Coordinates of C-alpha atoms in Angstrom, one line a residue:
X1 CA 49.9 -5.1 18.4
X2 CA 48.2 -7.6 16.1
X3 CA 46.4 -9.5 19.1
X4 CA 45.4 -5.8 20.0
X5 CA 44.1 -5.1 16.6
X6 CA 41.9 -8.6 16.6
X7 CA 40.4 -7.9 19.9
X8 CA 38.9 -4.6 18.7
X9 CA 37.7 -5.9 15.6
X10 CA 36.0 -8.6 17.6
X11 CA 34.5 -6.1 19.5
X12 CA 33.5 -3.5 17.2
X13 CA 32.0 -6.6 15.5
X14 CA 30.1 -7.1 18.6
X15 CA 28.8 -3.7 18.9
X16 CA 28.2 -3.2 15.4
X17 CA 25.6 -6.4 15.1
X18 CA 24.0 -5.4 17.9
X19 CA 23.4 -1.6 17.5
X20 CA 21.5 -2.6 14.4
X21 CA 19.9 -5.7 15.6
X22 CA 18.4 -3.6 18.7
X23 CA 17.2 -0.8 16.5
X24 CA 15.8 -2.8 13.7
X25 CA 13.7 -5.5 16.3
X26 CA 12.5 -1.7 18.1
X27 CA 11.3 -0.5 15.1
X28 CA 9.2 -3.8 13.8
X29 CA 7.7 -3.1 17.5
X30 CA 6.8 0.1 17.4
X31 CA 5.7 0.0 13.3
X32 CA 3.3 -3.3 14.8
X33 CA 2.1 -1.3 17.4
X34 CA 1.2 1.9 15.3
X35 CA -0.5 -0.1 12.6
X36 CA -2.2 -1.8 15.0
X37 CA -0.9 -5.5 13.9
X38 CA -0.7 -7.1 17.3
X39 CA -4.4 -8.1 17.0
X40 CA -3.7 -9.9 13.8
X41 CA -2.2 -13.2 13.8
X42 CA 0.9 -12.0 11.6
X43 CA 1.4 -9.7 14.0
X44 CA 1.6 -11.4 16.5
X45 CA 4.1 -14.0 15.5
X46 CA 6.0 -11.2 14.4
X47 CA 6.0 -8.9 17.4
X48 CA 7.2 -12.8 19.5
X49 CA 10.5 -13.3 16.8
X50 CA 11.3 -9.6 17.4
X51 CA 10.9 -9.8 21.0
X52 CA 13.4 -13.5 20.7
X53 CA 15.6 -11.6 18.7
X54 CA 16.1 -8.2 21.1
X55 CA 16.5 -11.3 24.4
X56 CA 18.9 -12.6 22.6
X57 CA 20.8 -9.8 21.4
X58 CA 20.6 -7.8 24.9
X59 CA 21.8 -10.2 26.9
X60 CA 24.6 -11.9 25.1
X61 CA 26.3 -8.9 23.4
X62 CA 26.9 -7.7 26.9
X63 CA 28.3 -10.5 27.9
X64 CA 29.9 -11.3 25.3
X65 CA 32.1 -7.9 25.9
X66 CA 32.8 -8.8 29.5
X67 CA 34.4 -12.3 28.5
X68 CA 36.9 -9.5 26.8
X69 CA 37.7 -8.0 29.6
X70 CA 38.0 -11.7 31.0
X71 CA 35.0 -10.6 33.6
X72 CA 32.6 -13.5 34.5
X73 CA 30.3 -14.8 37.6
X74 CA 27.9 -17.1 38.7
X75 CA 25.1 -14.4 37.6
X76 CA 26.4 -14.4 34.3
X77 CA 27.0 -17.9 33.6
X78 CA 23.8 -19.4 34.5
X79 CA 21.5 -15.9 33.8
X80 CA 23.2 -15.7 30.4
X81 CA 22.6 -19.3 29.8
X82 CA 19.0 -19.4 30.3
X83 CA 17.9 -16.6 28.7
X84 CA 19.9 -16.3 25.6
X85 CA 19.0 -19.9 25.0
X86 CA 15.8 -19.8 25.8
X87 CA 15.2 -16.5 23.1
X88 CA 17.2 -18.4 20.8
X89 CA 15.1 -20.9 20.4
X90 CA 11.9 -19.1 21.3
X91 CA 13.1 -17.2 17.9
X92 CA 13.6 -20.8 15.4
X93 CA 10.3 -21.7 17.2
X94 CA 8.1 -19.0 15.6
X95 CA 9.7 -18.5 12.4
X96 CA 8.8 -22.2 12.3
X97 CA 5.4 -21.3 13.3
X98 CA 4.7 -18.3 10.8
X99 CA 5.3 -20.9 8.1
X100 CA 2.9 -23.7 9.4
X101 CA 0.4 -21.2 9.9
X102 CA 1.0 -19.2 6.7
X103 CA 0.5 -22.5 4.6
X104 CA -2.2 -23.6 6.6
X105 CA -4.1 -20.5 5.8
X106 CA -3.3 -20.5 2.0
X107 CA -3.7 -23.8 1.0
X108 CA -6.6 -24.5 3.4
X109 CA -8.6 -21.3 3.8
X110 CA -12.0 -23.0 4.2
X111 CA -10.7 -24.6 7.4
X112 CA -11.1 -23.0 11.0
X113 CA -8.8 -20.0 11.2
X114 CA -6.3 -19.3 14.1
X115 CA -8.1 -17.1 16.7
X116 CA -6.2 -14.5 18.5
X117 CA -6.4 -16.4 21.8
X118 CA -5.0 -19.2 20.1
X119 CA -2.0 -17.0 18.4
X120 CA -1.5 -16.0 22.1
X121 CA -2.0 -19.4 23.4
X122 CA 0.5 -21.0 21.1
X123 CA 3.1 -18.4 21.5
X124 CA 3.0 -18.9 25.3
X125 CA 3.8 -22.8 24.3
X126 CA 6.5 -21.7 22.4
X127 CA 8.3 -20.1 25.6
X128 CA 7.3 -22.8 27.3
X129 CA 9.1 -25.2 25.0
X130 CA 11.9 -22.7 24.7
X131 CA 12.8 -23.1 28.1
X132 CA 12.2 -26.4 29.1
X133 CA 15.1 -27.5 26.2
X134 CA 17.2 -25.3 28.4
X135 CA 16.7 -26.8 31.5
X136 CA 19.5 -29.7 31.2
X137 CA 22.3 -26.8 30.4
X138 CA 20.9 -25.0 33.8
X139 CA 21.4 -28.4 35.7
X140 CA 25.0 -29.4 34.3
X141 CA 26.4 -26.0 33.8
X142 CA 29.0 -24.8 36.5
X143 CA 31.3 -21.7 37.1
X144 CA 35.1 -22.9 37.5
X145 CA 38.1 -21.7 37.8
X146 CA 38.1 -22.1 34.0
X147 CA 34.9 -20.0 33.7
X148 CA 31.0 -21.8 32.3
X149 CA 31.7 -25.2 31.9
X150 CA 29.3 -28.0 31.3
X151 CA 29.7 -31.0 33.8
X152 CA 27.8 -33.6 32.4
X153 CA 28.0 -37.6 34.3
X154 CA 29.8 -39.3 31.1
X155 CA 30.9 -37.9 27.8
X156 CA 27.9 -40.0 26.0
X157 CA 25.0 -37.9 27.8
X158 CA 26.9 -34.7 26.8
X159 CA 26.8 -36.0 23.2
X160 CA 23.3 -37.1 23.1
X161 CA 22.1 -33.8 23.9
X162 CA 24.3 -32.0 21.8
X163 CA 23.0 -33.5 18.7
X164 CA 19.1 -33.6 20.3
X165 CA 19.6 -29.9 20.1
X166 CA 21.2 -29.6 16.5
X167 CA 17.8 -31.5 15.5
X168 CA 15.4 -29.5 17.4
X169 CA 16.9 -26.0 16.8
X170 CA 18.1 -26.7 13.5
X171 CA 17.0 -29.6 11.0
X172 CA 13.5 -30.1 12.2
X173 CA 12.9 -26.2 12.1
X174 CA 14.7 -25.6 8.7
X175 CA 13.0 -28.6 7.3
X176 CA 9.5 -27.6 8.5
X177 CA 9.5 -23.9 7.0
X178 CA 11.1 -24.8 4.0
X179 CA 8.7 -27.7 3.1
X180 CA 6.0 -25.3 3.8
X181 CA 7.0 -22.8 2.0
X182 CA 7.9 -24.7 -0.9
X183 CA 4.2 -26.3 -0.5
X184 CA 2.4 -22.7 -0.7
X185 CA 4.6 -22.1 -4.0
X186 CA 3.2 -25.2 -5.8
X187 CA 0.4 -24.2 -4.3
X188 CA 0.0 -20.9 -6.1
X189 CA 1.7 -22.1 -9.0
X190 CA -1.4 -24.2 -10.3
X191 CA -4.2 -21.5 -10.0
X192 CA -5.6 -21.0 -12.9
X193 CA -5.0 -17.6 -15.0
X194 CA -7.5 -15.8 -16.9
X195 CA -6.8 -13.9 -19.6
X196 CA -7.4 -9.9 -18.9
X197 CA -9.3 -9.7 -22.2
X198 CA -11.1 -12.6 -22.0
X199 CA -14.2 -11.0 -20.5
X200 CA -13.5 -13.2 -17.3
X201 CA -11.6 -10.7 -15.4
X202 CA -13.4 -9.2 -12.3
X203 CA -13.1 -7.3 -9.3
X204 CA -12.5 -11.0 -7.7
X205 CA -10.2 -12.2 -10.3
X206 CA -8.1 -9.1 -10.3
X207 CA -8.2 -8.9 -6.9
X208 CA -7.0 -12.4 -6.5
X209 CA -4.2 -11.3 -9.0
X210 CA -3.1 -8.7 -6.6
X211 CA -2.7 -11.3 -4.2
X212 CA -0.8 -13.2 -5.8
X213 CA 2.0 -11.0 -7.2
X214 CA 1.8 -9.6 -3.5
X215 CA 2.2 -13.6 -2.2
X216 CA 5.4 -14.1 -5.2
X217 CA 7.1 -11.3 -3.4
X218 CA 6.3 -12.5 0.3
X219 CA 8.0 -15.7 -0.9
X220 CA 11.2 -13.5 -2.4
X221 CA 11.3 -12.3 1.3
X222 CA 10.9 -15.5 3.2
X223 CA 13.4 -17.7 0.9
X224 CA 15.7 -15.3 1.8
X225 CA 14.9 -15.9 5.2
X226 CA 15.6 -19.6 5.4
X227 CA 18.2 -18.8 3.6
X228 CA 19.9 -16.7 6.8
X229 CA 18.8 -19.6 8.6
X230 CA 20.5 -22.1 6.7
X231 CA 23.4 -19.9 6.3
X232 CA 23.9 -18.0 9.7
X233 CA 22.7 -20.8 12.8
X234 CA 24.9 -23.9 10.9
X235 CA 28.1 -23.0 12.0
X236 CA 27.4 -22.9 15.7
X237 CA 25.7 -26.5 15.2
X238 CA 29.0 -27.4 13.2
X239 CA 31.1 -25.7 16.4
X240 CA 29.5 -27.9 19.2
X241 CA 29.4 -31.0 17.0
X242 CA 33.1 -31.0 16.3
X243 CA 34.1 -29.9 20.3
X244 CA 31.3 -32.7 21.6
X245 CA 32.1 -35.7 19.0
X246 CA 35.5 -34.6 18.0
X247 CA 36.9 -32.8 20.6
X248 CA 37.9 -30.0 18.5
X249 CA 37.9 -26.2 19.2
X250 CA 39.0 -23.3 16.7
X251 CA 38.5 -19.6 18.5
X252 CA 37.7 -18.8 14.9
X253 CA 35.1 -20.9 14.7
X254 CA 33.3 -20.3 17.8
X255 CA 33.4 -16.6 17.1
X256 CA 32.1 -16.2 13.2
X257 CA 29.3 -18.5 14.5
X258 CA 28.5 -16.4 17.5
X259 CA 28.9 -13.2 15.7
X260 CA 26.2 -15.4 12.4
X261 CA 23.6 -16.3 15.5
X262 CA 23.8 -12.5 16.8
X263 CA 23.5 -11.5 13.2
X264 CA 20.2 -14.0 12.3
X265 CA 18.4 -12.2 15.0
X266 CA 19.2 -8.9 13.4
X267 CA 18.7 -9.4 9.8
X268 CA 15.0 -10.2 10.0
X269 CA 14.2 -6.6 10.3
X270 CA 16.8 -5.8 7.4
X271 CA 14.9 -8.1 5.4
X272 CA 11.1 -7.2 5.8
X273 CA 12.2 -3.2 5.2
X274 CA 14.3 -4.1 2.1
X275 CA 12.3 -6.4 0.6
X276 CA 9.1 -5.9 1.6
X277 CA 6.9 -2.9 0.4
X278 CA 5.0 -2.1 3.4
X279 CA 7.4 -2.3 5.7
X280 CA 9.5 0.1 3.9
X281 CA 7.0 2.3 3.4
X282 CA 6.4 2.7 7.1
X283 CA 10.4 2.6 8.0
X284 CA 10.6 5.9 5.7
X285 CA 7.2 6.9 7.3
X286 CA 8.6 6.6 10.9
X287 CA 12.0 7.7 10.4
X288 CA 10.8 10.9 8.4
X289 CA 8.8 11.8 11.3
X290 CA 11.7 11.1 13.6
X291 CA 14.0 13.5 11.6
X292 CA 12.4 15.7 9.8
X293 CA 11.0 18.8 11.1
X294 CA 7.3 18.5 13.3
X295 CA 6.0 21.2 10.2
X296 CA 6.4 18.3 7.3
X297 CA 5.2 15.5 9.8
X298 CA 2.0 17.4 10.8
X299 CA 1.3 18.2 7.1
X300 CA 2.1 14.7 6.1
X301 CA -0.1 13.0 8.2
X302 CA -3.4 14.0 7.3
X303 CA -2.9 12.8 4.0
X304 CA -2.1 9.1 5.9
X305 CA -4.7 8.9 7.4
X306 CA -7.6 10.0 4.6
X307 CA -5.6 7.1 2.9
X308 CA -5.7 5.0 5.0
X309 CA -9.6 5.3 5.8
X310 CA -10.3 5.1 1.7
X311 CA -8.1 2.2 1.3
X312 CA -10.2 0.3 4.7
X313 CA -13.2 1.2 3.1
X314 CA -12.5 0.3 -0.2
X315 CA -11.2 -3.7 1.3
X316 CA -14.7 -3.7 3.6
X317 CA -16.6 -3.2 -0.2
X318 CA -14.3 -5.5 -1.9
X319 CA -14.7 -8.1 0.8
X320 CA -18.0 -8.1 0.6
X321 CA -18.2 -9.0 -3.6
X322 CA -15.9 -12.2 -2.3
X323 CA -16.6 -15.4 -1.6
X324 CA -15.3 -17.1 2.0
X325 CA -12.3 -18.9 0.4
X326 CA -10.9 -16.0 -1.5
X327 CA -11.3 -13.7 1.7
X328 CA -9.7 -16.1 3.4
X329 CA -6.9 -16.0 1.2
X330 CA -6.4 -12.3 0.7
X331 CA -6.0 -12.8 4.5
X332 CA -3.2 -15.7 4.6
X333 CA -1.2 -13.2 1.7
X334 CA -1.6 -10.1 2.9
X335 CA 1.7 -8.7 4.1
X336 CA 1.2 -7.2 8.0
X337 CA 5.1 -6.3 9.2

């Protein structure tokens, strides 16, 4: 009765991370897509993570509940290998990206910008890298009678790639975004501050202000991010250490840390619509046209959009009374879900 009880927890648990992981990545799609985002840079790196995050989820869950039912094939074992790695790390690669380029564009706004070929460009590469870390696992990995195993030609090969990957996917990555980030905060932290009643306060000043309270919360929302990194990928790095170095195994381990990676790649959605004013502003927008009846939606809307054209045309006239570098920065902090 109680290994009954465990194995439905363990799969409830399952179900549970990824009913709200799938519907959380759909909705930072279709929010993107309505607001138009994919043809900003932001966007884009955010529509890539989302689309890591619902690979990752979709295929492993699944599969994850067959093991249960002790079902497994040759389909599964190298299909689920390639492509839950490969999102996995397609999805530590651009969360690494949206930092290098967010700090790029704060701290150095009169450089060249990142063109939307390029955004496309260097999420391609990021695919590309993605997979190619995955192509040893496709080589050594073999069904048995045992089910996925690794075969690797000597214990020391097995070990050398197991702790290439715990510094590719996890300390380079972690150490990248949160020395940028921490960067853009010093950054910010030394503009100078004018006085509102100094006489020096103008419709640059205050709106460089704005951006700046608006760039203090964006950095609320992304410390809590590396924080879920730092929290929710170490113990699967921990796992394969100990089984590869140490030769030790704990079911208990190996299934909080697969249940913490499933969870990373839902979270991020969480995140942005708790912490984040726009995107909570267009989660109620969305799901209040989803549920409430087509009347109130049709009477809402108009409203929306009116707004939406004033506040567009109020940024075209406020852009133009900037300079380059302060444009550049309302850019690099604006917050685009």
């Amino acid at each position: 009765m109680e290994k009954n009880s465990k194995w439905w927890i363990e799969v409830a648990a399952i179900i549970i991370v990824f009913v709200i992981g799938f519907i959380g990545n759909i909705f930072v799609l279709i929010i993107v897509h309505k607001r138009n985002a994919t043809k900003t840079i932001h966007g884009i790196f955010v529509t890539c993570l989302a689309i890591a995050d619902l690979v990752l989820l979709c295929f492993d869950s699944p599969v994850s509940i067959l093991k249960k039912f002790d079902i497994s094939s040759a389909f599964n074992c190298k299909m689920h290998l390639i492509v839950v790695t490969t999102g996995y790390n397609a999805g530590l690669f651009t969360i690494t990206s949206m930092a290098v380029h967010r700090y790029h564009i704060v701290t150095q706004p009169w450089r060249p910008k990142l063109k939307r070929r390029g955004a496309i460009i260097w999420v391609s590469l990021i695919w590309l890298a993605a997979f190619i870390l995955v192509i040893p696992l496709i080589v050594v990995n073999k069904l048995t009678e045992k089910g996925c195993e690794e075969v690797w030609p000597t214990l020391g090969h097995r070990q050398a790639y197991t702790a290439s990957l715990m510094t590719v996917q996890y300390i380079v990555p972690l150490l990248i975004t949160a020395t940028c980030y921490i960067r853009i905060w010093l950054f910010l932290k030394r503009q100078p501050a004018f006085p509102r009643n100094s006489g020096l306060t103008s419709a640059r000043q205050a709106s460089v202000e704005e951006n700046t309270t608006e760039s203090i919360a964006i950095l609320k929302t992304v410390a809590v991010i590396v924080l879920l990194f730092l929290v929710c990928l170490l113990p699967t790095q921990i796992a394969w250490m100990l089984l590869d170095f140490r030769n030790i195994s704990s079911d208990k381990l190996w299934f909080a840390s697969d249940i913490l990676t499933r969870l990373h790649s839902c979270l991020n959605p969480v995140v942005y619509g708790v912490m984040n004013k726009q995107h909570r502003r267009s989660y109620v927008t969305f799901l209040s046209r989803m549920f409430c009846c087509s009347r109130c939606s049709s009477a809402q809307t108009p409203p929306q959009r009116a707004l939406g054209k004033h506040v567009t045309a109020s940024n075209v006239r406020l852009g133009q009374q900037m300079s380059q570098d302060t444009q550049e920065l309302r850019v690099a902090l604006e917050v685009v879900p």
